[in-house]
mmCIF file of C-alpha atoms in Angstrom:
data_model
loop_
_atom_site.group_PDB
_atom_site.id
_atom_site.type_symbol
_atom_site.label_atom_id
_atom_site.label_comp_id
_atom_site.label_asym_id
_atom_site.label_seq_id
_atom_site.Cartn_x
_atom_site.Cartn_y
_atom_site.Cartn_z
ATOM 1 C CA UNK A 1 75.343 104.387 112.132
ATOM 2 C CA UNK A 2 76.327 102.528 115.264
ATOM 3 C CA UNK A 3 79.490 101.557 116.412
ATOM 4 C CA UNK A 4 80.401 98.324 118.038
ATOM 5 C CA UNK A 5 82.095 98.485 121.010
ATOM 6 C CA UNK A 6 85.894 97.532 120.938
ATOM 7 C CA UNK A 7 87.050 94.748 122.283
ATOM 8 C CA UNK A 8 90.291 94.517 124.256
ATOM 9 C CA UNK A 9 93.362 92.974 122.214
ATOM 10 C CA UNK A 10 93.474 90.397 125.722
ATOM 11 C CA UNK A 11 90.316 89.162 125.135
ATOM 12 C CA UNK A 12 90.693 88.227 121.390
ATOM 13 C CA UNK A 13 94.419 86.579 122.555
ATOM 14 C CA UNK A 14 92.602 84.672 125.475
ATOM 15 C CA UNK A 15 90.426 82.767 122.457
ATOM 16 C CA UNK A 16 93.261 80.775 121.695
ATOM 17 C CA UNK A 17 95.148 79.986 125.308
ATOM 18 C CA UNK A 18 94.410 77.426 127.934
ATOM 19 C CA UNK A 19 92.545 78.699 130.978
ATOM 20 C CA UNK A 20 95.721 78.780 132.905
ATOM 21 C CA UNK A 21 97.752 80.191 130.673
ATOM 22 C CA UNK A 22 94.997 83.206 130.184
ATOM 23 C CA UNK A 23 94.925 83.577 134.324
ATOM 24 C CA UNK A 24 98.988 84.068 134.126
ATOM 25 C CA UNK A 25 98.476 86.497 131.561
ATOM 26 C CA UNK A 26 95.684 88.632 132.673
ATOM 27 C CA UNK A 27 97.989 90.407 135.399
ATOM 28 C CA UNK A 28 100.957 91.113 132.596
ATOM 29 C CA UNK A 29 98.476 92.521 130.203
ATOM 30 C CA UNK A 30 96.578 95.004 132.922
ATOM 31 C CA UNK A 31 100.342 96.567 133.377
ATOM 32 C CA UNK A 32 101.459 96.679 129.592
ATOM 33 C CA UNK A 33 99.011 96.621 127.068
ATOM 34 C CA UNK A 34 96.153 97.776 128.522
ATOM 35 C CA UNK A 35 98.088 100.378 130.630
ATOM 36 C CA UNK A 36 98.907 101.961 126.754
ATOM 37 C CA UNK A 37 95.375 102.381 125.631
ATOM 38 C CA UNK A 38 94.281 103.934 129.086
ATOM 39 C CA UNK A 39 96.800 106.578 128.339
ATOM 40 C CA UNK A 40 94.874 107.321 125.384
ATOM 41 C CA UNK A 41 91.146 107.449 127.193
ATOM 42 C CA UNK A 42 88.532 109.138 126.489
ATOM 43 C CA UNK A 43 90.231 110.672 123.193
ATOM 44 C CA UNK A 44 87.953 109.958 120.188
ATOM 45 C CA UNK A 45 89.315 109.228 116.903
ATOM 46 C CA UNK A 46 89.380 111.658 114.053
ATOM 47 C CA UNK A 47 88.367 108.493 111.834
ATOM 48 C CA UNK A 48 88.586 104.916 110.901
ATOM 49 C CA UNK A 49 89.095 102.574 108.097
ATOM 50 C CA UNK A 50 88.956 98.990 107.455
ATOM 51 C CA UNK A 51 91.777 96.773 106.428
ATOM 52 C CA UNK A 52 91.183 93.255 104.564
ATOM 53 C CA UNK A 53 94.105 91.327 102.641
ATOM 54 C CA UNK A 54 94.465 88.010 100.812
ATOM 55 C CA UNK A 55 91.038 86.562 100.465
ATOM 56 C CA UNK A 56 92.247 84.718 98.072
ATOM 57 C CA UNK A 57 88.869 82.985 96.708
ATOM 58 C CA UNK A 58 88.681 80.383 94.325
ATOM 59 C CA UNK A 59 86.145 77.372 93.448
ATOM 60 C CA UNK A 60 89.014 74.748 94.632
ATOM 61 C CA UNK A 61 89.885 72.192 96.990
ATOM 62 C CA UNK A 62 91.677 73.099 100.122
ATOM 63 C CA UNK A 63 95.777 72.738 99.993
ATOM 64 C CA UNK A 64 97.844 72.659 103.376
ATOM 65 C CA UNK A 65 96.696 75.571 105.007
ATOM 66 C CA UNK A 66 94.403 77.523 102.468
ATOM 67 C CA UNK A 67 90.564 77.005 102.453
ATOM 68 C CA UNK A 68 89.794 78.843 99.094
ATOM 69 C CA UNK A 69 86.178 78.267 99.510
ATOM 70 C CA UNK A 70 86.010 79.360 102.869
ATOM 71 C CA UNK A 71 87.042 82.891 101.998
ATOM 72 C CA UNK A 72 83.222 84.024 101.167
ATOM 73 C CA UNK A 73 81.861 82.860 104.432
ATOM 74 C CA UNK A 74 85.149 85.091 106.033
ATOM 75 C CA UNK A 75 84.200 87.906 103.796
ATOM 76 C CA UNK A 76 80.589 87.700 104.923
ATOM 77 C CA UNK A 77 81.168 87.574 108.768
ATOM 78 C CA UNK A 78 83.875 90.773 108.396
ATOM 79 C CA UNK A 79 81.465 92.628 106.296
ATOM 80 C CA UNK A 80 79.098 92.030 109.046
ATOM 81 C CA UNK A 81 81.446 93.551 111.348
ATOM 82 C CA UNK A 82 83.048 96.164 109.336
ATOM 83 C CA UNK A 83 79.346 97.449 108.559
ATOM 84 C CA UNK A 84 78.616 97.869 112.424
ATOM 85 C CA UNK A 85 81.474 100.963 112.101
ATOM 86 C CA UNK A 86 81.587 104.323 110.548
ATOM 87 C CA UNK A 87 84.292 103.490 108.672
ATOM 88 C CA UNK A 88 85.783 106.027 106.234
ATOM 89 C CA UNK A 89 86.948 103.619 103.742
ATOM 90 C CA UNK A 90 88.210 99.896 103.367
ATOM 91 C CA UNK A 91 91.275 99.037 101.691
ATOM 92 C CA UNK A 92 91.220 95.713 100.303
ATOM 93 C CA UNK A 93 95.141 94.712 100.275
ATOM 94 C CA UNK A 94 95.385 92.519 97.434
ATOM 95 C CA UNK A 95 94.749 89.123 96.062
ATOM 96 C CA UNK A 96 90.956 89.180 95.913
ATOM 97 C CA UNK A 97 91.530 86.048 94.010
ATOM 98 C CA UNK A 98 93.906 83.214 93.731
ATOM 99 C CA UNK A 99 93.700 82.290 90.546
ATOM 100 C CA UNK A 100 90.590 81.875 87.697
ATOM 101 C CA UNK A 101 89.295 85.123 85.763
ATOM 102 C CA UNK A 102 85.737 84.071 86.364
ATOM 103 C CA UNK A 103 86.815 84.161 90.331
ATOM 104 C CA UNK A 104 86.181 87.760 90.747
ATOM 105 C CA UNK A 105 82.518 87.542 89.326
ATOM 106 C CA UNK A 106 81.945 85.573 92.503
ATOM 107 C CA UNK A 107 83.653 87.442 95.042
ATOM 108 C CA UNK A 108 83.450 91.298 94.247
ATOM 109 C CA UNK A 109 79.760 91.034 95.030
ATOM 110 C CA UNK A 110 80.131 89.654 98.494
ATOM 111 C CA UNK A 111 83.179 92.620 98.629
ATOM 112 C CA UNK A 112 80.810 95.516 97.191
ATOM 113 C CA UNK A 113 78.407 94.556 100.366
ATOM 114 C CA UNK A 114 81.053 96.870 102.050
ATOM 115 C CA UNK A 115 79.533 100.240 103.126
ATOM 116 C CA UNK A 116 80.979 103.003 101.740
ATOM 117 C CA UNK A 117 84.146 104.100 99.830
ATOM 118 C CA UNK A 118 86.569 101.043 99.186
ATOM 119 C CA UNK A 119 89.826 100.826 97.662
ATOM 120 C CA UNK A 120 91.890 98.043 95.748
ATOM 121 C CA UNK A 121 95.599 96.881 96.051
ATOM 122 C CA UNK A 122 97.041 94.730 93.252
ATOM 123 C CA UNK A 123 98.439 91.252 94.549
ATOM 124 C CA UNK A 124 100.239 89.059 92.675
ATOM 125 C CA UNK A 125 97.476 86.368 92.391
ATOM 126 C CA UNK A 126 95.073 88.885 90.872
ATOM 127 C CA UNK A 127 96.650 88.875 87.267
ATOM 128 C CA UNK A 128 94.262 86.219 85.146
ATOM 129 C CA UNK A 129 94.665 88.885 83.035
ATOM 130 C CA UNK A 130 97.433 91.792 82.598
ATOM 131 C CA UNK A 131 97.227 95.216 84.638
ATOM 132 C CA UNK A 132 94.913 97.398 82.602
ATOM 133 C CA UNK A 133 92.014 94.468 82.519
ATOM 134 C CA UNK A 134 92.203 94.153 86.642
ATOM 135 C CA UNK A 135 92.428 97.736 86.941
ATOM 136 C CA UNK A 136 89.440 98.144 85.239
ATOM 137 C CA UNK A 137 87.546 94.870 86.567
ATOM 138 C CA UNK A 138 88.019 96.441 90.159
ATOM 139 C CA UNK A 139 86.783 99.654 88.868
ATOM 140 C CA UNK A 140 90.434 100.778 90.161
ATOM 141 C CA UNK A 141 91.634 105.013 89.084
ATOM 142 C CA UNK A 142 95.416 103.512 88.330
ATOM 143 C CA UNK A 143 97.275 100.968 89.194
ATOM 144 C CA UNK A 144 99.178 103.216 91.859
ATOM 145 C CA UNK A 145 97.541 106.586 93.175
ATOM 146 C CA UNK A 146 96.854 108.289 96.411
ATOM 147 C CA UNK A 147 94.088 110.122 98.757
ATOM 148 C CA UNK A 148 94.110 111.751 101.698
ATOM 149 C CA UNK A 149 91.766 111.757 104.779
ATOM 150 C CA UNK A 150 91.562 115.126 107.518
ATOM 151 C CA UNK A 151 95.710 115.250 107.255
ATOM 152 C CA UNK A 152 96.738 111.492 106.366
ATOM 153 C CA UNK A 153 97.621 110.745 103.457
ATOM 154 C CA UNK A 154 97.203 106.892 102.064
ATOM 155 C CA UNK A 155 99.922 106.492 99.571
ATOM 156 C CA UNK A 156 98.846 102.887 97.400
ATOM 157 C CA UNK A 157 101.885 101.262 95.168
ATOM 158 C CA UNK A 158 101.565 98.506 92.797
ATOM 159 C CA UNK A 159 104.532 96.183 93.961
ATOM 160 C CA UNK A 160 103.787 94.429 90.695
ATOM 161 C CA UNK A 161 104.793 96.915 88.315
ATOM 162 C CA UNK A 162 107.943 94.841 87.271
ATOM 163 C CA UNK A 163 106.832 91.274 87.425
ATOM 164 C CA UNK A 164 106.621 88.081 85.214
ATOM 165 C CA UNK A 165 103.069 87.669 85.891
ATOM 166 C CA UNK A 166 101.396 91.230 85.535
ATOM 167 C CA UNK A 167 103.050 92.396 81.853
ATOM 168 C CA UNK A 168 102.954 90.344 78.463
ATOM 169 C CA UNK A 169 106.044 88.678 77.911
ATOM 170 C CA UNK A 170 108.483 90.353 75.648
ATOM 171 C CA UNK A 171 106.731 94.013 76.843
ATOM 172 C CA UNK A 172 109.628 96.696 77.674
ATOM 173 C CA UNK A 173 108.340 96.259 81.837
ATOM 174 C CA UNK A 174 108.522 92.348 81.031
ATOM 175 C CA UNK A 175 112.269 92.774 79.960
ATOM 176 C CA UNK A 176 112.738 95.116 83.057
ATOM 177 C CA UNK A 177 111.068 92.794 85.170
ATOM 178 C CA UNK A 178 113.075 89.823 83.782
ATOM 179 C CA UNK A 179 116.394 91.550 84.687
ATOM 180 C CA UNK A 180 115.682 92.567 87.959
ATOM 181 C CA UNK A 181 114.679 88.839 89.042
ATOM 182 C CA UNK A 182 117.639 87.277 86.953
ATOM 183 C CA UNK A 183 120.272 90.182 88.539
ATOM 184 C CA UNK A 184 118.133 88.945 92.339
ATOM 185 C CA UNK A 185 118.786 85.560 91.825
ATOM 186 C CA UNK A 186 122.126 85.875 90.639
ATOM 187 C CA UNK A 187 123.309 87.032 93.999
ATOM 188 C CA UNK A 188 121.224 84.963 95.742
ATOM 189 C CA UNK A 189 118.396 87.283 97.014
ATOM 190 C CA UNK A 190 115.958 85.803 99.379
ATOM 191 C CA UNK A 191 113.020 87.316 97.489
ATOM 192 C CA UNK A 192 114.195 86.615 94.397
ATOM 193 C CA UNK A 193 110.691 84.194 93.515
ATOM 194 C CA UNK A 194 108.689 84.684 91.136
ATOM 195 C CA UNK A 195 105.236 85.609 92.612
ATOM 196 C CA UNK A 196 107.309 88.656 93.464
ATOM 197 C CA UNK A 197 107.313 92.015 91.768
ATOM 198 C CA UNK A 198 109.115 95.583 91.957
ATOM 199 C CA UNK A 199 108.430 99.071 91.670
ATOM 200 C CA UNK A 200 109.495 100.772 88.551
ATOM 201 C CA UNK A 201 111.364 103.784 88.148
ATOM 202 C CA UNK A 202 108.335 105.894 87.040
ATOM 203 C CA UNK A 203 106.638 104.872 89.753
ATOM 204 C CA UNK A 204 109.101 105.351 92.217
ATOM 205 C CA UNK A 205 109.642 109.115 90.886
ATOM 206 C CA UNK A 206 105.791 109.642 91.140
ATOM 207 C CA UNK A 207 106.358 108.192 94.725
ATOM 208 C CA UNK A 208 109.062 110.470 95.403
ATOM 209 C CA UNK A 209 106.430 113.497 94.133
ATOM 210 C CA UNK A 210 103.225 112.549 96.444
ATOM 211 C CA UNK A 211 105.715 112.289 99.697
ATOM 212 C CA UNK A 212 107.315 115.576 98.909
ATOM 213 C CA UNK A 213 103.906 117.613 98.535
ATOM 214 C CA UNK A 214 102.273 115.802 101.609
ATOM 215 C CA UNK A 215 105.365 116.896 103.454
ATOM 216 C CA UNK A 216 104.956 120.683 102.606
ATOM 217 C CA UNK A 217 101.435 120.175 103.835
ATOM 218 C CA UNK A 218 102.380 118.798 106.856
ATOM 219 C CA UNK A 219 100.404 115.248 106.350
ATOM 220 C CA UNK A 220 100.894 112.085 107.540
ATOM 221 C CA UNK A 221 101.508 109.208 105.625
ATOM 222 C CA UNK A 222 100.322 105.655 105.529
ATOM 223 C CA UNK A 223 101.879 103.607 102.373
ATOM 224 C CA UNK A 224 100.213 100.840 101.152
ATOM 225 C CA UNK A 225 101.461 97.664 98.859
ATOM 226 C CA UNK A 226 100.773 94.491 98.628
ATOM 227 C CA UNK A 227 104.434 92.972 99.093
ATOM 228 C CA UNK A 228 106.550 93.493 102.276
ATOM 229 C CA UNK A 229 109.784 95.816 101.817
ATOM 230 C CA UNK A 230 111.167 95.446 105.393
ATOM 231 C CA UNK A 231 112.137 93.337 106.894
ATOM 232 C CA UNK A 232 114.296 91.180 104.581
ATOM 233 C CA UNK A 233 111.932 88.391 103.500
ATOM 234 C CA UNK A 234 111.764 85.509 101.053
ATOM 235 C CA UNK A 235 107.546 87.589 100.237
ATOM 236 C CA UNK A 236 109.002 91.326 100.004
ATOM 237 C CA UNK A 237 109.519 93.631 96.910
ATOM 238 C CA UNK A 238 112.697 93.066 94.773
ATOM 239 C CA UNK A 239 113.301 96.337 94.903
ATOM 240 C CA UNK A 240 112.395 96.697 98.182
ATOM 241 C CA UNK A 241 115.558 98.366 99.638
ATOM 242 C CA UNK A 242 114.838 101.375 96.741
ATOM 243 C CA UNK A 243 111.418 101.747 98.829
ATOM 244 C CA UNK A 244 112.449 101.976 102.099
ATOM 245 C CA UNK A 245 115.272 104.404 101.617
ATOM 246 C CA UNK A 246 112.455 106.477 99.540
ATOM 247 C CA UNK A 247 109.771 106.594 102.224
ATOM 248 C CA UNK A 248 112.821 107.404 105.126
ATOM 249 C CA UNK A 249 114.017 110.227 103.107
ATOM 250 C CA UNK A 250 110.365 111.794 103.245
ATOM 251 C CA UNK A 251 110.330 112.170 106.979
ATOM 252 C CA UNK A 252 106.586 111.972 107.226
ATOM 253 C CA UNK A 253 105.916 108.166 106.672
ATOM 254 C CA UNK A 254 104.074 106.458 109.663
ATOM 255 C CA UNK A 255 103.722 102.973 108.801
ATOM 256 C CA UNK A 256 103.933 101.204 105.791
ATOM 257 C CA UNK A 257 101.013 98.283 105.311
ATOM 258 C CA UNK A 258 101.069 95.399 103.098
ATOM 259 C CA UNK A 259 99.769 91.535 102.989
ATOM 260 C CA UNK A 260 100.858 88.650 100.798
ATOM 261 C CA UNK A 261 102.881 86.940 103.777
ATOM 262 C CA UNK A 262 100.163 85.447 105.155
ATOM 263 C CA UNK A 263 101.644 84.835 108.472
ATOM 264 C CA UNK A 264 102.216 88.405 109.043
ATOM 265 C CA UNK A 265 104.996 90.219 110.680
ATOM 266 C CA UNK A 266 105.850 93.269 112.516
ATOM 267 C CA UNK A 267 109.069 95.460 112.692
ATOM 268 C CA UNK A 268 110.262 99.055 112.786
ATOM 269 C CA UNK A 269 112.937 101.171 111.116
ATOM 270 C CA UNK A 270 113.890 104.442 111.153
ATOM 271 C CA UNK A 271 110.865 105.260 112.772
ATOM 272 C CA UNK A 272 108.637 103.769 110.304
ATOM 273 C CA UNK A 273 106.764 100.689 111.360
ATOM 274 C CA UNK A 274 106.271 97.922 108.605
ATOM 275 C CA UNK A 275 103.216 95.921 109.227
ATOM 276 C CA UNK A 276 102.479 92.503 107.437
ATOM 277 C CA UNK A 277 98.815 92.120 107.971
ATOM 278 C CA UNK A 278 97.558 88.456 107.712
ATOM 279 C CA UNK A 279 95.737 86.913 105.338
ATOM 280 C CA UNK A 280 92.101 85.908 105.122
ATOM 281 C CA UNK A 281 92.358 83.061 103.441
ATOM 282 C CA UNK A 282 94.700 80.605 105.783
ATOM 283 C CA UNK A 283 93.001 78.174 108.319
ATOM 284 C CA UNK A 284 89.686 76.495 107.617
ATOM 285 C CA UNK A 285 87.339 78.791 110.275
ATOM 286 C CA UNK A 286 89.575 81.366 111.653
ATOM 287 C CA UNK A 287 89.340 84.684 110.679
ATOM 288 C CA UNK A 288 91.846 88.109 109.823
ATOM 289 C CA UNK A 289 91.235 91.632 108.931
ATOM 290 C CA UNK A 290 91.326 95.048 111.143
ATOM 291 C CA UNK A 291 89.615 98.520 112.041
ATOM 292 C CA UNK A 292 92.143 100.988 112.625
ATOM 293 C CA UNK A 293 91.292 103.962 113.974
ATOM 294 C CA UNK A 294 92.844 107.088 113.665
ATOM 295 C CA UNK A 295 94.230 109.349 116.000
ATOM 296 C CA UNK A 296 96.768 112.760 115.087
ATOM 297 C CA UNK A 297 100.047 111.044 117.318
ATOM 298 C CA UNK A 298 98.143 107.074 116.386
ATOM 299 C CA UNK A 299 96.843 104.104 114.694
ATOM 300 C CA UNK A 300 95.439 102.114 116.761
ATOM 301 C CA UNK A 301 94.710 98.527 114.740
ATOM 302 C CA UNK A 302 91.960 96.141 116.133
ATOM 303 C CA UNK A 303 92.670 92.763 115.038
ATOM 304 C CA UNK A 304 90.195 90.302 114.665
ATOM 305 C CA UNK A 305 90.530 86.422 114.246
ATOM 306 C CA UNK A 306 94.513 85.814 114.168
ATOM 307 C CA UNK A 307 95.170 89.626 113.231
ATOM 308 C CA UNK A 308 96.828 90.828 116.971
ATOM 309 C CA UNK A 309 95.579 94.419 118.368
ATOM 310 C CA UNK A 310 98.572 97.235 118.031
ATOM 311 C CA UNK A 311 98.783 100.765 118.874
ATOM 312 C CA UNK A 312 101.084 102.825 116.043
ATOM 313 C CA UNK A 313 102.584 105.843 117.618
ATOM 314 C CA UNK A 314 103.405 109.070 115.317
ATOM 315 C CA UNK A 315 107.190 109.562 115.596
ATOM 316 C CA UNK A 316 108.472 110.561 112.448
ATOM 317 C CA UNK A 317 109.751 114.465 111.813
ATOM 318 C CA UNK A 318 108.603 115.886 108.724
ATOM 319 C CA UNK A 319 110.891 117.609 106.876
ATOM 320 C CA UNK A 320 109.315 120.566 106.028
ATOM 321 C CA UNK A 321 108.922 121.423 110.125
ATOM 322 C CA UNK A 322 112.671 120.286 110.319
ATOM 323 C CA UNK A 323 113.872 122.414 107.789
ATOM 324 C CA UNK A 324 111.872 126.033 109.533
ATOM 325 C CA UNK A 325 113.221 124.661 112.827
ATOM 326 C CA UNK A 326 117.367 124.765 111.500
ATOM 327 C CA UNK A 327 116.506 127.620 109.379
ATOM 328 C CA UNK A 328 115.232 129.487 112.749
ATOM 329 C CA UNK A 329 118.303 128.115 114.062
ATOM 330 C CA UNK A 330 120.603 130.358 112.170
#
């Protein structure tokens, strides 16, 4: 299979600047931006993967800034694209749908037009129905699980475990759910809303498990979720502090990717960077999703549409390594 060409990150920016501005610009970006990826040239990736979040489809009329319809003709043209690669995998971030249990028997087919492996997030706006029935309408393993790919490992939460939408009310993870938000709002907690979930204790122990065995084996680690844990955000996790001070303590976490702010954001902690991918669905014609390629000290994510280009250095210490090093040390 053939693969496309990459465009530069300043020629998808110049799309949407005045002539003038772009001129201005063109002499900044040949000293920053595009002085980064020539330190990388000529080094081929080991692999790459596609990245899609928040199609969000449903048979309704547009609201403010979300074109529901418009999400199939999006999916088409970034299947076209994603199909010119040798991708690995895609990971589909999360709300496939935005509402309607007969809305995935019109979208998965466009979705399944994907070559090759492809794996599911759960969003909030997927749950017509409770967990098990979307699990097993996307043909999903669990709601939460892992894989790994020539020494990454992609770590996948559910960031809907505890919620008011994914569990039948009065279930134990309902009651959980219901005093987590009630304890959130209480003290006034930005993402205390309810299209917001958390990650339960099981899962967070099973979270703990996977980072601790891909440290021993010296992997790196990519964690995926729907929600944004960081930084503080009216969209993250309630529980989202519990997550970050889980995937620190691993000392092998690269990034940690997620959708559901459909604006997107960017930050870094700890030596983790959090990246809020944008969503598919917003503006009538304009277009978001990514091919990251993967490098042993990078990610390097091509943005297309409104999703920006960014280049993801490795600098996290695993633990494991750490731990020889002080014990050669002494």
């Amino acid at each position: 299979m053939s693969i496309k060409p990459r465009k530069s990150g300043a020629a998808q920016k110049f799309m949407y600047m005045s002539a003038s501005v772009a001129l201005g610009l063109s002499l900044f970006a040949s000293t920053s931006a595009s002085a980064e990826r020539n330190e990388y040239t000529n080094k081929k990736p080991s692999f790459e993967f596609g990245l899609i979040t928040d199609i969000q489809y449903c048979d309704c009329d547009e609201a403010g800034v979300r074109y529901y319809r418009n999400s199939i003709s999006k999916l088409q043209e970034a299947t076209a694209e994603l199909n010119q690669h040798d991708l690995k995998f895609t990971v589909q971030m999360g709300d496939m749908i935005d509402r309607n249990l007969d809305s995935f028997n019109t979208i998965l087919p466009y979705f399944n037009k994907i070559e090759g492996p492809k794996y599911n997030v759960l969003g909030n706006h997927d749950f017509a129905v409770p967990t098990d029935q979307v699990i097993d309408i996307l043909d999903m393993k669990n709601q939460y699980y892992d894989f790994a790919e020539k020494g990454w490992r992609f770590v996948v939460l559910d960031t809907n475990d505890l919620s008011l939408y994914a569990n039948e009310p009065g279930s134990a993870k309902y009651q959980q759910a219901e005093k987590m938000y009630n304890q959130l709002k209480a003290s006034g907690a930005k993402n205390a809303q309810t299209w917001n979930g958390g990650v339960s204790s099981e899962q967070m122990t099973w979270l703990h498990n996977v980072l601790k065995k891909s440290a021993k084996k010296n992997e790196k680690v990519v964690v995926i979720g729907h929600h944004p844990v960081y930084p503080a955000n009216e969209h993250n996790a309630w529980n989202d502090a519990d997550i970050t001070r889980e995937l620190e303590s691993a000392g092998n976490v690269v990034a940690y990717f997620n959708g559901h702010n459909h604006a997107g954001n960017y930050n870094e902690k700890n030596g983790i960077k959090y990246v809020t991918f944008q969503g598919m669905l917003d503006t009538p014609d304009t277009n978001a999703y990514s091919v990251i390629q993967v490098f042993k000290d990078r990610l390097e994510i091509d943005g297309f549409g409104r999703e920006p280009d960014r280049i993801i250095k490795v600098n996290t210490i695993h633990k494991h390594d750490q731990e020889q090093n002080e014990h050669a040390e002494h």
